[in-house]
Each structure stands twice: as C-alpha cells, then as structure tokens.
Amino acid sequence: MTISNQAVRFHQYGNQQVVKIEDVAIPEATGSQVVVRVISAGINPVDMKVRSGFLSEFFPLKFPVTSGSEFMGVVDSVPAGLTTFQIGDRVMGLTGNHGAFAQFILVESAQLVRVPAGVTDETASALPVSGTTAWQGLFEQGQLKAGQRVLIHGAAGGVGALAVQLAHQAGAEVIATASAKNHDYLSHLGANKVIDYHHPQEFASIKNVDLLLDLAGAGYENLSPTLKPLARVVSAVRPDIAALISTASEPVFLQMHPDNALLETLVQQLADGLLMLKIGKIYAFARAAEAIEQQHGGVTGRAILKIGNAN
C-alpha cells in the first residue's frame, strides 16, 4: 500500500482560498532528524497572520509554505545510531515558524519532548506555543516578580489562560481582560480581577500596572493610563508595539523561541494537574483552511487541527 503525505500549504500570501491540502514527499530520517507521524496540531492566530502576509515585513517566507508550528505525534522512523527516541514514542514540539500541518514531518530530535501518559494528544499539541510564549512573556521579557501587578490583555485564549496561571503561581497580582463570558473561567485560573474589554470605562479602575502582556493587539488607548511610568510592555501579537504605546521602559515584541527544558517542565505540570490548558474547537484536517481563518482572537481555549490517528 502506498502511503501519502498530505500537507496544508500555500504558494502566496492571501485569504482562506490560498490554502490547499497537497501531497508532498514523505521525509526520511537522517542524521539527528526523526520522522514524526503527526496526530494533532495547535492552531494559532499567528498562522492566519503568516498566511495573510501581515507579518511578511518581519518574517518573509519562501514559498511554498506548510502552515503550523506546533504538533503532537508518534515517532515513525529514526536514523541509524540515534538512541534518544524510538519508533512509537509519543512526542511534541515546535517546528519553528511553519511546517507542522502535515501527516509526516522531519524534526530535529533535540526539538522533541516526550509526552507524559497523563496528557492527551490534543493538550500536548496545544502546549508548545502557548506555554512557551506565556512563560517567556511574563518572566524572560517581562521580568515579573512576586508582588507585582500584571495586566494580561486578551487572557481567555491558550497563551492568556496559561499566563494567568503562571503569574498567579509566581505570586503576582493578576488582572485579566476578556469578554464577560470568560470572567468566571479566568477567576478560577487565578485572576484577581477580570475586566471586560468591550467596556473601556472598566479600565479606569486599574492603576500602577508593572507589566502589560499584550495578547490582543488593540485597545492601547485604554491600556496606557493603567501603567506605571516604568512599566514593562511585552506584546506577542504586534511587532510594531513600540510605535503604539509608550512608557519609559521600551515596549518589546516577543519573538518566542523554542526552549525544551521549559517545555518539559510545563508538560509535567500539566500531567501533575498544576496547570490547565482548555481545548476549544477541534477541526478535521480537511477543514484546515477554515480553521486557520477563524483564529482572530477572542476565542476561549486553544483550537486544534486533527491530522492523524493515534493507532
């Protein structure tokens, strides 16, 4: 039986219609690279921005491009002499800016993390971008410390929900913005206060914020008055954040980078019940173009693309 390898690809920037499912060559394990049979993949708002060309000024692409950056799957083949992984191992990881939305992908073994038995396929595929971005935004770029006040703007998505939990665990005072329907959800995760970003007047009650973690990409006129003069501003969605909001501490755009030691820690916390990652809508592989298009933010939980089967 001939095995095919279908991938979600686009050959030019554009709208939903440029995304096609195409047959590509099945990769071969070589050197330090293993082949992973992908089971599921996390879908991020950045996938839509990459496809549309919104980020082309900052991250130009060489076409054709396979969408997606995070995945969970099973090791399908390993090169001779590599002993760190075996065929059948459940793994998760990041491919970089793209390349994850395919049935078989070639991945550096150093980029893979084993998935604990207590973590579902869908949760594992949704963690790498969300968890790494949340942690790096809060602590690496944001330098958040216990007792400080952090405002997480757009907190109901995958990154925001984990950021709320991580900031709460670190002893910070956590203020989250989201739609009213997510108030109880974010309070349960550890937010001290949740404000509805649809009602700008609610921002008037927020003052002396030490760190703004921007996951929404809008509403800066309401956010600026909440900040201390030396507040840190980190945006995971706007590369031009320094031109949109000003403080004495220069705003920075978070360019998330893979960190396997961090990812291992976070996935173990999930397995131990210390963190929760809510899964939102799960899309069939054939609906990949639609799934990418719908990642405009404001959605509770992480969207998942189901690519293969566990067996």
Short mmCIF file of C-alpha atoms in Angstrom, two decimals:
data_model
loop_
_atom_site.label_atom_id
_atom_site.label_comp_id
_atom_site.label_asym_id
_atom_site.label_seq_id
_atom_site.Cartn_x
_atom_site.Cartn_y
_atom_site.Cartn_z
CA MET A 1 0.00 0.00 0.00
CA THR A 2 1.33 3.40 -0.97
CA ILE A 3 1.45 5.88 1.91
CA SER A 4 0.83 9.51 1.07
CA ASN A 5 1.84 12.61 2.97
CA GLN A 6 -0.69 15.41 2.82
CA ALA A 7 0.23 18.89 3.98
CA VAL A 8 -1.60 22.20 4.47
CA ARG A 9 0.22 24.59 2.13
CA PHE A 10 0.01 27.96 0.44
CA HIS A 11 2.01 29.32 -2.51
CA GLN A 12 1.31 33.02 -1.98
CA TYR A 13 0.01 35.39 0.67
CA GLY A 14 -3.74 35.84 0.67
CA ASN A 15 -7.06 34.88 2.18
CA GLN A 16 -8.51 31.49 3.07
CA GLN A 17 -8.66 30.43 -0.57
CA VAL A 18 -4.87 30.27 -0.99
CA VAL A 19 -4.64 27.38 1.49
CA LYS A 20 -4.69 23.93 -0.11
CA ILE A 21 -4.11 20.36 1.05
CA GLU A 22 -1.42 18.91 -1.20
CA ASP A 23 0.61 15.72 -1.44
CA VAL A 24 4.28 16.17 -0.56
CA ALA A 25 7.16 13.75 -0.30
CA ILE A 26 7.41 11.63 2.83
CA PRO A 27 10.59 12.72 4.62
CA GLU A 28 13.37 10.31 5.53
CA ALA A 29 15.04 10.19 8.92
CA THR A 30 18.69 11.16 8.67
CA GLY A 31 21.49 12.40 10.89
CA SER A 32 19.87 13.74 14.07
CA GLN A 33 16.43 14.14 12.49
CA VAL A 34 13.48 11.82 13.08
CA VAL A 35 10.21 11.45 11.20
CA VAL A 36 7.09 12.12 13.26
CA ARG A 37 3.62 10.97 12.24
CA VAL A 38 1.53 13.92 13.36
CA ILE A 39 -1.68 13.23 15.27
CA SER A 40 -2.80 16.75 16.13
CA ALA A 41 -1.54 20.31 15.92
CA GLY A 42 -2.29 23.55 17.70
CA ILE A 43 -3.71 26.38 15.58
CA ASN A 44 -2.61 29.90 16.47
CA PRO A 45 -3.69 33.40 15.43
CA VAL A 46 -0.17 33.82 14.06
CA ASP A 47 -0.90 31.08 11.50
CA MET A 48 -3.54 33.33 9.97
CA LYS A 49 -1.22 36.36 10.11
CA VAL A 50 1.61 34.45 8.43
CA ARG A 51 -0.70 33.23 5.65
CA SER A 52 -2.22 36.68 5.06
CA GLY A 53 1.16 38.39 4.78
CA PHE A 54 0.58 40.55 7.85
CA LEU A 55 3.97 39.52 9.20
CA SER A 56 5.80 39.44 5.85
CA GLU A 57 7.77 42.61 6.64
CA PHE A 58 9.22 40.94 9.71
CA PHE A 59 9.23 37.26 8.67
CA PRO A 60 9.31 36.93 4.85
CA LEU A 61 8.61 33.43 3.59
CA LYS A 62 10.00 31.30 0.77
CA PHE A 63 7.07 29.65 -1.00
CA PRO A 64 5.51 27.14 -0.95
CA VAL A 65 4.95 27.09 2.81
CA THR A 66 3.44 24.39 5.00
CA SER A 67 1.38 26.01 7.77
CA GLY A 68 1.64 25.41 11.50
CA SER A 69 4.35 25.45 14.12
CA GLU A 70 3.39 23.07 16.95
CA PHE A 71 2.44 19.43 16.92
CA MET A 72 1.99 16.20 18.79
CA GLY A 73 2.63 12.85 17.19
CA VAL A 74 4.37 9.50 17.25
CA VAL A 75 7.93 8.83 16.15
CA ASP A 76 7.61 6.97 12.85
CA SER A 77 11.26 6.40 11.96
CA VAL A 78 14.68 7.17 13.39
CA PRO A 79 18.09 7.24 11.71
CA ALA A 80 20.67 4.57 12.38
CA GLY A 81 22.67 5.29 15.51
CA LEU A 82 20.18 7.66 17.14
CA THR A 83 19.16 6.35 20.56
CA THR A 84 17.33 9.28 22.19
CA PHE A 85 13.97 8.29 20.66
CA GLN A 86 12.40 5.07 19.49
CA ILE A 87 9.68 4.30 16.99
CA GLY A 88 6.32 4.68 18.72
CA ASP A 89 7.36 7.31 21.27
CA ARG A 90 4.69 9.98 21.89
CA VAL A 91 6.34 13.35 21.30
CA MET A 92 5.51 17.02 20.97
CA GLY A 93 7.40 20.09 19.89
CA LEU A 94 7.85 23.13 17.69
CA THR A 95 8.96 23.26 14.06
CA GLY A 96 9.72 26.98 14.09
CA ASN A 97 7.52 29.46 12.23
CA HIS A 98 5.85 26.87 9.98
CA GLY A 99 5.85 23.25 8.80
CA ALA A 100 3.76 21.34 11.35
CA PHE A 101 0.48 20.83 9.47
CA ALA A 102 1.40 17.65 7.60
CA GLN A 103 0.86 13.95 8.16
CA PHE A 104 4.60 13.26 8.35
CA ILE A 105 7.23 15.82 9.31
CA LEU A 106 11.00 15.78 9.72
CA VAL A 107 12.12 17.16 13.08
CA GLU A 108 15.45 17.58 14.83
CA SER A 109 15.45 15.15 17.75
CA ALA A 110 16.66 17.97 20.03
CA GLN A 111 13.38 19.80 19.36
CA LEU A 112 11.23 16.94 20.67
CA VAL A 113 9.83 16.39 24.15
CA ARG A 114 8.20 13.17 25.31
CA VAL A 115 4.53 13.40 26.22
CA PRO A 116 3.64 12.03 29.69
CA ALA A 117 0.98 9.34 29.74
CA GLY A 118 -1.49 11.58 31.57
CA VAL A 119 -1.52 14.29 28.88
CA THR A 120 -3.92 13.91 25.96
CA ASP A 121 -2.83 14.22 22.34
CA GLU A 122 -4.83 17.42 21.90
CA THR A 123 -3.43 19.08 25.02
CA ALA A 124 0.14 18.16 24.09
CA SER A 125 -0.27 19.65 20.62
CA ALA A 126 -1.67 22.89 22.07
CA LEU A 127 1.02 23.49 24.70
CA PRO A 128 4.31 24.38 22.94
CA VAL A 129 3.42 27.83 21.59
CA SER A 130 1.01 28.72 24.41
CA GLY A 131 3.20 27.65 27.29
CA THR A 132 6.49 28.91 25.93
CA THR A 133 5.03 32.27 24.89
CA ALA A 134 3.29 32.76 28.25
CA TRP A 135 6.39 31.97 30.29
CA GLN A 136 8.81 33.97 28.16
CA GLY A 137 6.45 36.94 28.02
CA LEU A 138 5.98 37.03 31.76
CA PHE A 139 9.41 36.16 33.10
CA GLU A 140 12.06 36.31 30.38
CA GLN A 141 10.94 39.52 28.68
CA GLY A 142 8.56 40.84 31.35
CA GLN A 143 10.80 40.15 34.38
CA LEU A 144 7.70 39.63 36.52
CA LYS A 145 8.30 39.20 40.25
CA ALA A 146 6.17 38.26 43.23
CA GLY A 147 4.05 41.13 44.48
CA GLN A 148 3.98 42.97 41.16
CA ARG A 149 0.82 43.76 39.22
CA VAL A 150 0.47 42.25 35.76
CA LEU A 151 -2.23 43.08 33.23
CA ILE A 152 -2.82 40.24 30.75
CA HIS A 153 -4.71 41.71 27.80
CA GLY A 154 -6.73 39.10 25.92
CA ALA A 155 -6.44 36.39 28.53
CA ALA A 156 -9.02 33.79 27.53
CA GLY A 157 -7.04 32.15 24.74
CA GLY A 158 -4.41 29.46 25.11
CA VAL A 159 -1.49 31.78 25.86
CA GLY A 160 -3.51 34.04 28.13
CA ALA A 161 -5.02 31.27 30.22
CA LEU A 162 -1.59 29.79 30.91
CA ALA A 163 -0.14 33.25 31.59
CA VAL A 164 -2.82 33.86 34.23
CA GLN A 165 -1.93 30.59 35.97
CA LEU A 166 1.83 31.09 35.78
CA ALA A 167 1.63 34.67 37.06
CA HIS A 168 -0.65 33.60 39.90
CA GLN A 169 1.75 30.79 40.86
CA ALA A 170 4.61 33.34 40.89
CA GLY A 171 2.81 35.47 43.49
CA ALA A 172 1.84 38.36 41.21
CA GLU A 173 -1.43 40.26 41.33
CA VAL A 174 -3.15 39.24 38.11
CA ILE A 175 -5.56 41.45 36.19
CA ALA A 176 -7.04 39.91 33.05
CA THR A 177 -9.05 41.35 30.19
CA ALA A 178 -11.55 39.20 28.31
CA SER A 179 -15.18 39.15 27.28
CA ALA A 180 -17.76 38.92 30.07
CA LYS A 181 -18.48 35.24 29.35
CA ASN A 182 -14.94 34.32 30.46
CA HIS A 183 -14.99 36.14 33.82
CA ASP A 184 -15.60 33.04 35.96
CA TYR A 185 -13.18 30.92 33.91
CA LEU A 186 -10.26 33.32 34.40
CA SER A 187 -11.08 33.92 38.05
CA HIS A 188 -10.93 30.15 38.58
CA LEU A 189 -7.47 30.11 36.96
CA GLY A 190 -6.17 32.70 39.42
CA ALA A 191 -7.00 36.16 38.09
CA ASN A 192 -7.57 38.62 40.96
CA LYS A 193 -9.67 40.85 38.72
CA VAL A 194 -11.23 40.39 35.28
CA ILE A 195 -12.40 43.33 33.23
CA ASP A 196 -14.49 43.30 30.06
CA TYR A 197 -12.52 44.88 27.23
CA HIS A 198 -15.80 45.65 25.48
CA HIS A 199 -16.43 48.29 28.18
CA PRO A 200 -13.49 50.73 28.19
CA GLN A 201 -14.76 52.50 31.30
CA GLU A 202 -13.76 49.44 33.34
CA PHE A 203 -10.07 50.22 32.69
CA ALA A 204 -10.40 53.36 34.84
CA SER A 205 -10.29 51.19 37.97
CA ILE A 206 -6.84 49.81 37.06
CA LYS A 207 -3.69 51.70 38.07
CA ASN A 208 0.02 51.09 38.74
CA VAL A 209 0.49 48.10 36.45
CA ASP A 210 4.10 46.85 36.47
CA LEU A 211 3.80 44.63 33.38
CA LEU A 212 1.42 44.60 30.43
CA LEU A 213 1.38 41.33 28.49
CA ASP A 214 -0.47 42.13 25.28
CA LEU A 215 -2.16 39.18 23.58
CA ALA A 216 -4.96 41.12 21.88
CA GLY A 217 -3.24 43.70 19.68
CA ALA A 218 -5.71 46.55 20.18
CA GLY A 219 -7.16 48.98 22.71
CA TYR A 220 -3.89 50.66 23.64
CA GLU A 221 -5.58 53.99 24.38
CA ASN A 222 -7.31 52.24 27.30
CA LEU A 223 -4.22 50.39 28.45
CA SER A 224 -1.76 53.29 28.63
CA PRO A 225 -3.36 55.04 31.64
CA THR A 226 -3.15 51.83 33.68
CA LEU A 227 0.65 51.66 33.52
CA LYS A 228 3.32 52.85 35.88
CA PRO A 229 5.84 55.26 34.26
CA LEU A 230 8.47 52.49 34.22
CA ALA A 231 6.07 49.66 33.37
CA ARG A 232 7.28 46.94 31.04
CA VAL A 233 5.19 46.22 27.94
CA VAL A 234 5.50 42.93 26.07
CA SER A 235 3.36 42.17 23.02
CA ALA A 236 3.12 38.71 21.49
CA VAL A 237 0.98 39.96 18.59
CA ARG A 238 2.24 43.37 17.41
CA PRO A 239 5.82 43.67 16.10
CA ASP A 240 5.23 47.44 15.95
CA ILE A 241 4.25 47.69 19.63
CA ALA A 242 6.89 50.37 20.36
CA ALA A 243 5.07 52.73 17.99
CA LEU A 244 1.66 52.03 19.52
CA ILE A 245 2.24 52.51 23.23
CA SER A 246 4.91 54.36 25.17
CA THR A 247 6.45 54.04 28.61
CA ALA A 248 9.87 54.91 29.97
CA SER A 249 10.66 51.22 29.60
CA GLU A 250 10.78 50.47 25.87
CA PRO A 251 7.94 48.13 24.76
CA VAL A 252 9.15 44.89 23.17
CA PHE A 253 7.72 42.42 20.69
CA LEU A 254 8.02 38.87 21.98
CA GLN A 255 9.65 36.59 19.44
CA MET A 256 9.04 33.27 21.12
CA HIS A 257 11.95 30.83 20.85
CA PRO A 258 11.93 27.07 21.49
CA ASP A 259 13.04 26.01 24.96
CA ASN A 260 12.84 22.28 25.53
CA ALA A 261 13.78 22.41 29.21
CA LEU A 262 10.93 24.83 29.81
CA LEU A 263 8.54 22.75 27.70
CA GLU A 264 9.39 19.62 29.68
CA THR A 265 8.64 21.47 32.92
CA LEU A 266 5.31 22.80 31.65
CA VAL A 267 4.06 19.50 30.24
CA GLN A 268 4.93 17.78 33.51
CA GLN A 269 2.94 20.44 35.38
CA LEU A 270 0.00 19.63 33.11
CA ALA A 271 0.41 15.94 33.83
CA ASP A 272 0.55 16.67 37.57
CA GLY A 273 -2.60 18.81 37.47
CA LEU A 274 -0.76 22.02 38.38
CA LEU A 275 -1.70 23.74 35.11
CA MET A 276 -4.83 23.58 33.00
CA LEU A 277 -4.99 24.08 29.24
CA LYS A 278 -8.51 24.33 27.87
CA ILE A 279 -9.12 22.86 24.44
CA GLY A 280 -11.54 24.81 22.27
CA LYS A 281 -12.74 23.74 18.84
CA ILE A 282 -11.26 20.69 17.15
CA TYR A 283 -11.16 20.82 13.34
CA ALA A 284 -10.89 17.93 10.89
CA PHE A 285 -7.80 18.02 8.68
CA ALA A 286 -9.91 18.74 5.60
CA ARG A 287 -11.12 21.98 7.24
CA ALA A 288 -7.63 23.37 7.80
CA ALA A 289 -8.12 26.49 5.64
CA GLU A 290 -11.29 27.39 7.55
CA ALA A 291 -9.66 26.64 10.89
CA ILE A 292 -6.73 28.97 10.22
CA GLU A 293 -9.06 31.72 9.01
CA GLN A 294 -11.07 31.67 12.23
CA GLN A 295 -8.10 32.43 14.50
CA HIS A 296 -8.81 36.11 15.02
CA GLY A 297 -8.59 36.09 18.82
CA GLY A 298 -11.37 36.38 21.37
CA VAL A 299 -11.90 32.62 21.40
CA THR A 300 -11.85 30.64 24.65
CA GLY A 301 -9.31 27.83 24.72
CA ARG A 302 -6.99 26.51 22.02
CA ALA A 303 -8.10 25.39 18.59
CA ILE A 304 -6.78 22.05 17.37
CA LEU A 305 -6.30 20.55 13.92
CA LYS A 306 -6.78 16.79 13.93
CA ILE A 307 -4.33 15.37 11.41
CA GLY A 308 -3.95 11.65 12.13
CA ASN A 309 -4.96 8.83 14.43
CA ALA A 310 -3.14 7.52 17.46
CA ASN A 311 -3.07 3.96 16.06
#
